PDB file of C-alpha atoms in Angstrom:
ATOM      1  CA  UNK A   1     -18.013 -40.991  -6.404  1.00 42.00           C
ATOM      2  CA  UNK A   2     -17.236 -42.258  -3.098  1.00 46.00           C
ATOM      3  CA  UNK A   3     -13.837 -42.909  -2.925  1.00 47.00           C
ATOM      4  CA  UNK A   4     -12.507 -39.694  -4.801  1.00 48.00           C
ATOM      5  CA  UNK A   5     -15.311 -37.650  -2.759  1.00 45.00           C
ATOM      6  CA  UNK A   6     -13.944 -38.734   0.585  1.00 44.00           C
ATOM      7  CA  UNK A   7     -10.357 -38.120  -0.715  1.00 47.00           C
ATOM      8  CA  UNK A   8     -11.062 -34.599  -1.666  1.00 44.00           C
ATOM      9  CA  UNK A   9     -12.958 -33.729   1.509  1.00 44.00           C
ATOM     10  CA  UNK A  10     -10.457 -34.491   3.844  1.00 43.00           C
ATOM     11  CA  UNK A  11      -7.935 -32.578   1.778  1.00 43.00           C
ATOM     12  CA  UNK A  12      -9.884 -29.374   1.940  1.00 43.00           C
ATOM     13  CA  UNK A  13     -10.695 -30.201   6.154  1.00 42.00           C
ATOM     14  CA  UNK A  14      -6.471 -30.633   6.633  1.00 42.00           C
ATOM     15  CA  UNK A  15      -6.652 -27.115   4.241  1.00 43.00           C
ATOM     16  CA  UNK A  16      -9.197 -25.208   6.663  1.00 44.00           C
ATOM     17  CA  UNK A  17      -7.275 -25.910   9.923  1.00 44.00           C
ATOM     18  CA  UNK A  18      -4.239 -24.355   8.872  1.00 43.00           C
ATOM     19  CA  UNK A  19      -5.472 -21.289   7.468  1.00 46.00           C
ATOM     20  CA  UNK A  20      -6.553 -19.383  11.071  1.00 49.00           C
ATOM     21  CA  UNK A  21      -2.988 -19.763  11.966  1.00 47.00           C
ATOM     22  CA  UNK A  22      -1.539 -18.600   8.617  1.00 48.00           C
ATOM     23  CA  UNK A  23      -4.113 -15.129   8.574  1.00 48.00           C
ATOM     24  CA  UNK A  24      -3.382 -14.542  12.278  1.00 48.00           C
ATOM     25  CA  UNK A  25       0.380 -14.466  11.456  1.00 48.00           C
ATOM     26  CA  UNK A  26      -0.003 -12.093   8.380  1.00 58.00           C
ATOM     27  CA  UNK A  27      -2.721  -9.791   9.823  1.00 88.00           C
ATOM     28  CA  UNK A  28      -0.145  -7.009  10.916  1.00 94.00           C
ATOM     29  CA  UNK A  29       2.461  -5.046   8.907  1.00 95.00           C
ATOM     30  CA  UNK A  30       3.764  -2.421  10.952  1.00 96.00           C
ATOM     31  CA  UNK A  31       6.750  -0.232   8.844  1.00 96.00           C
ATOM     32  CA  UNK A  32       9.351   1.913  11.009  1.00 96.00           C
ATOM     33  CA  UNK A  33       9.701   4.622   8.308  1.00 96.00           C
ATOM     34  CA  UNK A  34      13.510   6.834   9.349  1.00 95.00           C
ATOM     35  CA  UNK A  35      13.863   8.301   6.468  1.00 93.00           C
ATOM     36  CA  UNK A  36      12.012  11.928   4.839  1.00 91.00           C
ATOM     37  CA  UNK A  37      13.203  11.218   0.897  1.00 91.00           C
ATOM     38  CA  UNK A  38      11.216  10.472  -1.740  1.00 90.00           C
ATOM     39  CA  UNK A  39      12.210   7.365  -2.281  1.00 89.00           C
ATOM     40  CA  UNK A  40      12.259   6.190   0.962  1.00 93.00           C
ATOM     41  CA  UNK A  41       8.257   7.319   1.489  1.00 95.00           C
ATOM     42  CA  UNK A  42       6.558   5.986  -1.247  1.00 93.00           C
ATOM     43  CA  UNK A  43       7.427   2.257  -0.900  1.00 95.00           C
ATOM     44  CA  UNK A  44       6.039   2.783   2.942  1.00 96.00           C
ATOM     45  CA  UNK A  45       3.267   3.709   2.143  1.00 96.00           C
ATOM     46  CA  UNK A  46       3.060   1.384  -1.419  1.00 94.00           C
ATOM     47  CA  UNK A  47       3.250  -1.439   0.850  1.00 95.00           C
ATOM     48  CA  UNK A  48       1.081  -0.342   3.477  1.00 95.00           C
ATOM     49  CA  UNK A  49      -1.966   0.547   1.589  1.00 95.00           C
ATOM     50  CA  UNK A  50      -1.703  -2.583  -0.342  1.00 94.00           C
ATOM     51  CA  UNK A  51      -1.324  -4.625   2.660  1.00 94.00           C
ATOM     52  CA  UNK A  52      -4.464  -2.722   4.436  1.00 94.00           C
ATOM     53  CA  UNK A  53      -6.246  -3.605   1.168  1.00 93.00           C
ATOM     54  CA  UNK A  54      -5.240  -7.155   1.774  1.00 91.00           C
ATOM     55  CA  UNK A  55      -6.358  -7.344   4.912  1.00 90.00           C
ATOM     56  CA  UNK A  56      -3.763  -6.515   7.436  1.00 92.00           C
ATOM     57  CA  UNK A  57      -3.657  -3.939  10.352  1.00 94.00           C
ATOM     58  CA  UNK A  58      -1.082  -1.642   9.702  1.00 95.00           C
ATOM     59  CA  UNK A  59       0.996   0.900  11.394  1.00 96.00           C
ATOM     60  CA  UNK A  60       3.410   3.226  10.202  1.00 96.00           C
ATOM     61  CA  UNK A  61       5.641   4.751  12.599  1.00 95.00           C
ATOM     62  CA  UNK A  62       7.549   7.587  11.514  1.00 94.00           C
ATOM     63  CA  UNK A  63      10.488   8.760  13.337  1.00 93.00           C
ATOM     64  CA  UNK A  64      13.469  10.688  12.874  1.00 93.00           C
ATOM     65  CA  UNK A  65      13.517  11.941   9.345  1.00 93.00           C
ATOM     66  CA  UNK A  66      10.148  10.380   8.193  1.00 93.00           C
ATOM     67  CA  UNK A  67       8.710  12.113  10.743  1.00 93.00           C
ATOM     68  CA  UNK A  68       8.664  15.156   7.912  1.00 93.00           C
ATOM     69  CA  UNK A  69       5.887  13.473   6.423  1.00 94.00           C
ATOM     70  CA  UNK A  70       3.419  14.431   9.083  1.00 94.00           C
ATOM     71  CA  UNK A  71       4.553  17.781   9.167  1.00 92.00           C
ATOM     72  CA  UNK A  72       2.225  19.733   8.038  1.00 91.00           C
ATOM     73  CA  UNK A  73       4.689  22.263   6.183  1.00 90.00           C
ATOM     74  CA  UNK A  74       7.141  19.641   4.795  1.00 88.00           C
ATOM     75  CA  UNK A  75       4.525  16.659   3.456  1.00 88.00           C
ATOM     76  CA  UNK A  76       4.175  18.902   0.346  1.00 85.00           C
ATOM     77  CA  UNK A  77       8.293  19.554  -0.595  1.00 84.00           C
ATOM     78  CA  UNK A  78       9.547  16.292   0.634  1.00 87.00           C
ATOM     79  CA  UNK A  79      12.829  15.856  -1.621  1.00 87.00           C
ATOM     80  CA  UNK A  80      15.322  13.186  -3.103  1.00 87.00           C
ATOM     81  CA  UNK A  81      19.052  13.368  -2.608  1.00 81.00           C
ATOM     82  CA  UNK A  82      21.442  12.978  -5.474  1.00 79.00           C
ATOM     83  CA  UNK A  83      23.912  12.184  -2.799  1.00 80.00           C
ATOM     84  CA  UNK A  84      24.858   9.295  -1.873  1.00 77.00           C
ATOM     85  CA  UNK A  85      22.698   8.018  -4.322  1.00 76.00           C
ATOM     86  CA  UNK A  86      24.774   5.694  -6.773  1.00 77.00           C
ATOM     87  CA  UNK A  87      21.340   4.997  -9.031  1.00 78.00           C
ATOM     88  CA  UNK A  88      21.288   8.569 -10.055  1.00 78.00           C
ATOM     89  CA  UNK A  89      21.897   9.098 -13.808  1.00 76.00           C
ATOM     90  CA  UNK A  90      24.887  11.637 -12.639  1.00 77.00           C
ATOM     91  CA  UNK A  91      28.383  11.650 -11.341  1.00 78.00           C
ATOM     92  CA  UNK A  92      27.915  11.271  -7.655  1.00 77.00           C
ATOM     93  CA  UNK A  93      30.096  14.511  -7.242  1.00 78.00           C
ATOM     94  CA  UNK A  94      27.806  16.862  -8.783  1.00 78.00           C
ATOM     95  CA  UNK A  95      25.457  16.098  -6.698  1.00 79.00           C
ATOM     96  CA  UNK A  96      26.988  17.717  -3.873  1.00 79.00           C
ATOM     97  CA  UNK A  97      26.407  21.300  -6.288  1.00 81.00           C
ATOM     98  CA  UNK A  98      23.910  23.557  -4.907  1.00 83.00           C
ATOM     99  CA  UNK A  99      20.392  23.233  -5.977  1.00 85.00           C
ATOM    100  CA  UNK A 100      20.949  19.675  -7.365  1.00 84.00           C
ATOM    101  CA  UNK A 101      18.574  18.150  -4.799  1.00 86.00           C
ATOM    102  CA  UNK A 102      16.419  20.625  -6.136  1.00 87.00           C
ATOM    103  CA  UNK A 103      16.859  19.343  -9.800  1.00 86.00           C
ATOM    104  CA  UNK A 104      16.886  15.573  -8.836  1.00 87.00           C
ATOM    105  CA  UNK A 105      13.200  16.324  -7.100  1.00 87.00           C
ATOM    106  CA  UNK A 106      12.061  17.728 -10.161  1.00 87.00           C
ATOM    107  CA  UNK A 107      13.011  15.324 -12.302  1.00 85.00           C
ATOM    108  CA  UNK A 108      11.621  12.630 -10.210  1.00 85.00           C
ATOM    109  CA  UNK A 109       8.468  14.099 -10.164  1.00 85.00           C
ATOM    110  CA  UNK A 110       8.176  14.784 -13.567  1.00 87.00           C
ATOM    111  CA  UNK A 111       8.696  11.081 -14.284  1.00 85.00           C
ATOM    112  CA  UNK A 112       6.465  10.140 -11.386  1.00 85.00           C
ATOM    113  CA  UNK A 113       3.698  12.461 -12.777  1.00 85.00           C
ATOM    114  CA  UNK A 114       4.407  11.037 -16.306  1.00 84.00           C
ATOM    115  CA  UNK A 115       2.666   7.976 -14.955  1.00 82.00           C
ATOM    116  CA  UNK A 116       0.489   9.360 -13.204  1.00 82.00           C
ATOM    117  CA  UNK A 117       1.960   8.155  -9.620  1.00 86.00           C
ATOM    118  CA  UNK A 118      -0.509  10.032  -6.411  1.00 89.00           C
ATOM    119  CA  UNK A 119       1.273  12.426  -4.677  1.00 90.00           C
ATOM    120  CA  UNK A 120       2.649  11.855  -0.904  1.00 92.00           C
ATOM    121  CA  UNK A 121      -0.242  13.908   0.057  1.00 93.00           C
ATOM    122  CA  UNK A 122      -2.757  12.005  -2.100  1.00 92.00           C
ATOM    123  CA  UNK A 123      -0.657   8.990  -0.176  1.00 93.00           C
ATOM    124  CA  UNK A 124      -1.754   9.612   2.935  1.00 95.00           C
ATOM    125  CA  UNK A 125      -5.449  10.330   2.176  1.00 95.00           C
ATOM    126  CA  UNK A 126      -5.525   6.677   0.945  1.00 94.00           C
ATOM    127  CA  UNK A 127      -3.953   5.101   3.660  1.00 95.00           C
ATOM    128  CA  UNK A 128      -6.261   6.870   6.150  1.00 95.00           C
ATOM    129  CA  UNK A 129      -9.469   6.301   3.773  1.00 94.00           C
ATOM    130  CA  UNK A 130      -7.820   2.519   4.131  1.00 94.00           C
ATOM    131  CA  UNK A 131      -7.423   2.739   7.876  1.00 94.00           C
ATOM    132  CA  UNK A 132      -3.560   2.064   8.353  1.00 95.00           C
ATOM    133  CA  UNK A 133      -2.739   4.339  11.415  1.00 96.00           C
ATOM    134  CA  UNK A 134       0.037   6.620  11.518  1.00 96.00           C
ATOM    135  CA  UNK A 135       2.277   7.142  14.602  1.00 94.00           C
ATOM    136  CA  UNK A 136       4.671  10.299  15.357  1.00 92.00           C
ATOM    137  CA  UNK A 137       7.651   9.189  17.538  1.00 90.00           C
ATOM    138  CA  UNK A 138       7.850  11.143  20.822  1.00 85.00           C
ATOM    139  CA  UNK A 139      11.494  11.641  20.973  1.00 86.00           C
ATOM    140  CA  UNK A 140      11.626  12.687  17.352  1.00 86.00           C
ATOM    141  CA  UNK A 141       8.581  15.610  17.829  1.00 85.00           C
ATOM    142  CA  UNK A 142      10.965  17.028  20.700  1.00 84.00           C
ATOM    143  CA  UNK A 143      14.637  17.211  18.993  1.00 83.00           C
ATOM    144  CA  UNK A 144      15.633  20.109  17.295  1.00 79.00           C
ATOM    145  CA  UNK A 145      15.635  20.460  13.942  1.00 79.00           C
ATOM    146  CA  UNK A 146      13.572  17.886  12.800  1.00 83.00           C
ATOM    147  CA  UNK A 147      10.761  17.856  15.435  1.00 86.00           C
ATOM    148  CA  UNK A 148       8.463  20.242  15.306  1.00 87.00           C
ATOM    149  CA  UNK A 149       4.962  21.584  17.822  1.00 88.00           C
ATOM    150  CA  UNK A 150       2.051  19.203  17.952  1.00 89.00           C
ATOM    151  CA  UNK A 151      -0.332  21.809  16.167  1.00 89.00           C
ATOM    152  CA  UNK A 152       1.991  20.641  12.900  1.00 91.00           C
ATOM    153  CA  UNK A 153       1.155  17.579  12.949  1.00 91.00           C
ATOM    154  CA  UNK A 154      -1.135  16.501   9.734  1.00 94.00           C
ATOM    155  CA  UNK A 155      -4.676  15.961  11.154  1.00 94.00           C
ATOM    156  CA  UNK A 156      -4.488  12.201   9.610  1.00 94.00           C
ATOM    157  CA  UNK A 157      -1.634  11.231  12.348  1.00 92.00           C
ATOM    158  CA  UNK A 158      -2.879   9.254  14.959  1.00 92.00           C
ATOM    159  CA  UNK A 159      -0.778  10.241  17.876  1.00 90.00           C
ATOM    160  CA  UNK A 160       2.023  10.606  19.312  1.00 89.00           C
ATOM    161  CA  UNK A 161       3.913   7.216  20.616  1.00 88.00           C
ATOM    162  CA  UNK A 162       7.186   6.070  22.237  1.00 84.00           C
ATOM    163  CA  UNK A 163       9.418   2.796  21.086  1.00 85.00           C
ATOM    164  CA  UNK A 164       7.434   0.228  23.722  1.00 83.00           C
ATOM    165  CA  UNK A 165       4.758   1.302  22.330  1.00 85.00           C
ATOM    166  CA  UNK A 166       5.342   0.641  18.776  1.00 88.00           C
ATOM    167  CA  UNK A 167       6.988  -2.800  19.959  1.00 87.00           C
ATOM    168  CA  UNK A 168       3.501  -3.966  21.423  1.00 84.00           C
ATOM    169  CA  UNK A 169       1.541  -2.704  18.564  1.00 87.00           C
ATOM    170  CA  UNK A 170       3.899  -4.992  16.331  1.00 89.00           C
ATOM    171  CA  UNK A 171       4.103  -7.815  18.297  1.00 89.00           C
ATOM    172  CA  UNK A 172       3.728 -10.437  16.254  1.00 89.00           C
ATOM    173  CA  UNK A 173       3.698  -8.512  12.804  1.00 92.00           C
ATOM    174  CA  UNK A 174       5.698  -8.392   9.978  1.00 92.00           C
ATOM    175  CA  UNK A 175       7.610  -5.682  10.395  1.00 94.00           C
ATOM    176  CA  UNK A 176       9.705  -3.513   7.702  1.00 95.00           C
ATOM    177  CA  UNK A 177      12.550  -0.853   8.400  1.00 96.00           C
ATOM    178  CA  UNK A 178      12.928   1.878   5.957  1.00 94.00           C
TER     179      UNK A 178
ATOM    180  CA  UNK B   1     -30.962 -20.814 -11.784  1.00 42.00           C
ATOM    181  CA  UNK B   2     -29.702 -17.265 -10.130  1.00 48.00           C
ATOM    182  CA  UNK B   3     -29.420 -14.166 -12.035  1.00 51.00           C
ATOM    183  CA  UNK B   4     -26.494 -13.012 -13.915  1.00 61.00           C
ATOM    184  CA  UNK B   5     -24.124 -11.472 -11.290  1.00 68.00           C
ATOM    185  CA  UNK B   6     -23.502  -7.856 -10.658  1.00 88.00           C
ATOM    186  CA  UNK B   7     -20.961  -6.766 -12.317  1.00 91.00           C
ATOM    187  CA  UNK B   8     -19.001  -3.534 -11.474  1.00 93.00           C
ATOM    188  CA  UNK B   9     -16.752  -2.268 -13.609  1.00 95.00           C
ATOM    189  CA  UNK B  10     -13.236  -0.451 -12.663  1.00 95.00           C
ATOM    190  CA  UNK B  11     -11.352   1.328 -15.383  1.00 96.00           C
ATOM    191  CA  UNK B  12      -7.482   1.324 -13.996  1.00 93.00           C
ATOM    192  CA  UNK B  13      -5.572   1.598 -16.812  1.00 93.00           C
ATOM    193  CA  UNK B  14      -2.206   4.455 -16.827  1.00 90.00           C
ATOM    194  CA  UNK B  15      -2.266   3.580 -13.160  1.00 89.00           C
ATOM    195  CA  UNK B  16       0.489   1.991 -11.427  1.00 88.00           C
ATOM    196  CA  UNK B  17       1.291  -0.448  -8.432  1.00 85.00           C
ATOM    197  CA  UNK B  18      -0.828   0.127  -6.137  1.00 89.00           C
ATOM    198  CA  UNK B  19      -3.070   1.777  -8.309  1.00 90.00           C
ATOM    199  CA  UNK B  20      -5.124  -1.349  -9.270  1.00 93.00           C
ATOM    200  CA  UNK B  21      -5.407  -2.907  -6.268  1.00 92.00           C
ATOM    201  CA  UNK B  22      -6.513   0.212  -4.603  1.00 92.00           C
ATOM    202  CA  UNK B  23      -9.053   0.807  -7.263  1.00 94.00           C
ATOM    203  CA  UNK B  24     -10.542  -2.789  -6.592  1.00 95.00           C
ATOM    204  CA  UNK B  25     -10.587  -2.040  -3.203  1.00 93.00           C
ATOM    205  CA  UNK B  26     -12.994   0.757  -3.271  1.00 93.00           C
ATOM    206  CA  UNK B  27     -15.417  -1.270  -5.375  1.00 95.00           C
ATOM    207  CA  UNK B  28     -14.985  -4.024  -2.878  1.00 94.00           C
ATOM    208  CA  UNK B  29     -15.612  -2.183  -0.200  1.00 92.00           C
ATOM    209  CA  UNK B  30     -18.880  -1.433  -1.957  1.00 92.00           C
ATOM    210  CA  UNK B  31     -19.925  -4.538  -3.571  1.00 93.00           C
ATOM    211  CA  UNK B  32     -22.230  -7.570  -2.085  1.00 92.00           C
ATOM    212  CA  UNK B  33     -21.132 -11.368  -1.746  1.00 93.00           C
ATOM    213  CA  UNK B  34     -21.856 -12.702  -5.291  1.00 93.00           C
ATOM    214  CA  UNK B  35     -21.002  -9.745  -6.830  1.00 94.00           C
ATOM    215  CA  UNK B  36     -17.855  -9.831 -10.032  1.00 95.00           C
ATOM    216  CA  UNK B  37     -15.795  -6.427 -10.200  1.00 96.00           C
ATOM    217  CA  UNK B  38     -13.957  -6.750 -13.377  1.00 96.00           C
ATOM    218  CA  UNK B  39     -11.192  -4.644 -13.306  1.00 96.00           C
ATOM    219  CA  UNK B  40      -8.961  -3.301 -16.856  1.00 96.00           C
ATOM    220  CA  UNK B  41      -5.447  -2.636 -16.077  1.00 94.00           C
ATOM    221  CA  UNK B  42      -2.531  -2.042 -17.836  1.00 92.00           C
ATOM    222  CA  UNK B  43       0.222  -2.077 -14.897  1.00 89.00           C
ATOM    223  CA  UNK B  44       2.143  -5.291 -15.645  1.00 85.00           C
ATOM    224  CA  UNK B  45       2.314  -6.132 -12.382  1.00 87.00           C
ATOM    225  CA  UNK B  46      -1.435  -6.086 -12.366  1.00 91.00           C
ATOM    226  CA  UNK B  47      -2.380  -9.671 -13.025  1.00 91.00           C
ATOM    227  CA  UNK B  48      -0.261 -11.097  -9.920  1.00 88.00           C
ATOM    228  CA  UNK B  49      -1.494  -8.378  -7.389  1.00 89.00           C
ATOM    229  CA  UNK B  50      -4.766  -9.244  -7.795  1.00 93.00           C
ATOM    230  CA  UNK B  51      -4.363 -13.019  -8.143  1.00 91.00           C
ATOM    231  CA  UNK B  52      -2.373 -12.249  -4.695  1.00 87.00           C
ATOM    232  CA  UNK B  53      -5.269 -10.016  -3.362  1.00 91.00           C
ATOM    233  CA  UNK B  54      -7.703 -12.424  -4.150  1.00 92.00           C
ATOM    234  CA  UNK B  55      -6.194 -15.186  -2.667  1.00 89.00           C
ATOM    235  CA  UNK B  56      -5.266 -13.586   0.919  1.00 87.00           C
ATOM    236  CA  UNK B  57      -9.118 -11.938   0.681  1.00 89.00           C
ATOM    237  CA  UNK B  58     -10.906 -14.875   0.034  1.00 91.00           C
ATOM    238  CA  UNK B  59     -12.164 -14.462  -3.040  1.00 94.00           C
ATOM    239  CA  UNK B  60     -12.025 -15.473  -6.420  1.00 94.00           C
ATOM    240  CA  UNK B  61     -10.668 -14.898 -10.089  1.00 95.00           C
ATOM    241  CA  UNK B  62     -13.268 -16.193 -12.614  1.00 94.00           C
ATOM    242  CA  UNK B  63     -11.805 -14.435 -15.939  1.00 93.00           C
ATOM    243  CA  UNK B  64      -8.320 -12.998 -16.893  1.00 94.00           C
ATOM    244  CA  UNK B  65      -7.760 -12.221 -20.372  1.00 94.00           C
ATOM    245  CA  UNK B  66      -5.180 -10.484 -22.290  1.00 93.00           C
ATOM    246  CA  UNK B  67      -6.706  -7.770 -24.449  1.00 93.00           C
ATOM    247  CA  UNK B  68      -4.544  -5.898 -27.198  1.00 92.00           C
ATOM    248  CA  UNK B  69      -3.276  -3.203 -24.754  1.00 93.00           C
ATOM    249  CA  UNK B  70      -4.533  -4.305 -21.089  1.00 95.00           C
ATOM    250  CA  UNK B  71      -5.481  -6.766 -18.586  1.00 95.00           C
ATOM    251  CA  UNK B  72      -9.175  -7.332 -18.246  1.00 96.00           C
ATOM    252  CA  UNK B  73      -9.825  -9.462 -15.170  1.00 95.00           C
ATOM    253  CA  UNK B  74     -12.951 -10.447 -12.970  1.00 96.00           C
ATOM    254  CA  UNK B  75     -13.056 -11.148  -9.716  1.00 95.00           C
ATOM    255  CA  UNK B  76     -15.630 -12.710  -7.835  1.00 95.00           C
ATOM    256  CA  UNK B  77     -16.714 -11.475  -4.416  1.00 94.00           C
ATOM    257  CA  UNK B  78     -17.079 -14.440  -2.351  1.00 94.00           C
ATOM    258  CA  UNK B  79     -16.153 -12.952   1.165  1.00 88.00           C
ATOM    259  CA  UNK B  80     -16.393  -9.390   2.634  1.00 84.00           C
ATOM    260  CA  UNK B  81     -13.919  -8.508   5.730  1.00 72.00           C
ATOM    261  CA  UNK B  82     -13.741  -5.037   7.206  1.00 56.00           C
TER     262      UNK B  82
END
């Protein structure tokens, strides 16, 4: 017993240091979410939830057009573009006709529904019940257009918060850019 | 000689990435240290996303097996975080 005992032992001791170091390095995941498409949303929030389930603080912070998802009267009709979208199963050109956007949406949440995929909406509801914080970028909430008054904000945003802000919050993170 | 583990059980199956892990989360979140959450799946990427879960959480996989149309795997609470 000794000799393979001892051997073993100080394997698992060399194994024990290193992990502190290793969790403090993958304990944040902070996403910078730009865009308000479809398919831009879901894999923020796919790999935030999972990563809060893992473990990890995380922050999303949405800003220019992903700010739509904490609009309370665009989270439910967020859309996908057919345009400049070379994976569609369509000419590119036709997707410049009216109304395809509207048809690509549908279609994509038909198959999304198909497998029973959770809304944005649904989303969001996880990732709060999960406790990954959502941000609203300041300069985004006051342009025209896309920002929109505070009382629109979905009650599950956090606040409202500028670039150094976000950069202290991910200090040290792993952060994504979508 | 302790007593056969509590086991909870979490039905996943039609549900995608990150459907499963999700799922186990919630019974996590409610389980004890020494419980076993066996979780049926049928996402493919189910098996690896909880082997992956389990590892960064600190606990362990005691069963997977391959069943005729899903994944039936047990996981062993050994640590609780938040």
């Amino acid at each position: 017993m000794p000799l393979k005992a001892c051997f073993c032992m100080a394997t698992v001791t060399v194994q024990k240091e290193r992990t502190p170091e290793r969790e403090v390095a993958q304990n944040k995941v902070c996403i910078v979410l730009s865009k308000g498409s479809l398919d831009m949303v879901y894999p923020a929030f796919m790999i935030g939830n999972t990563a809060a389930t893992m473990g990890s603080e995380v922050h999303i912070f949405f800003t220019f057009w992903g700010l739509s998802v904490l609009n309370k009267k665009k989270v439910g009709s967020l859309k996908i573009s057919p345009v400049g979208n070379p994976g569609m199963p369509m000419p590119n050109i036709l997707g410049m006709i009216p109304g395809m956007t509207r048809v690509a949406t549908w279609m994509l949440k038909g198959k999304m529904k198909k497998i029973k995929m959770p809304s944005i909406p649904e989303m969001i509801a996880t990732s709060k019940d999960l406790g990954v914080h959502l941000h609203a970028c300041s300069t985004t909430m006051s342009m025209d257009i896309i920002g929109f008054p505070k009382e629109e904000l979905i009650p599950e945003a956090e606040d409202i918060i500028g670039a150094a802000t976000f950069l202290q919050l991910s200090q040290g993170a792993t952060t994504l850019f979508i | 000689m302790s007593a056969v583990a509590n086991r909870k059980m979490v039905d996943s199956r039609g549900s995608f990435c990150p459907g499963p892990i999700t799922d186990l989360f919630k019974a996590y979140r409610a389980a004890n240290i020494g419980d076993e959450i066996e979780v049926w799946a049928t996402d493919p990427a189910a098996k690896s996303d909880i082997t992956a879960w389990a590892a960064r959480s600190g606990n362990e996989i005691v069963e997977a097996t391959q069943e005729k149309d899903y994944l039936r795997i047990v996981v062993k609470i050994l640590k609780k975080g938040r």
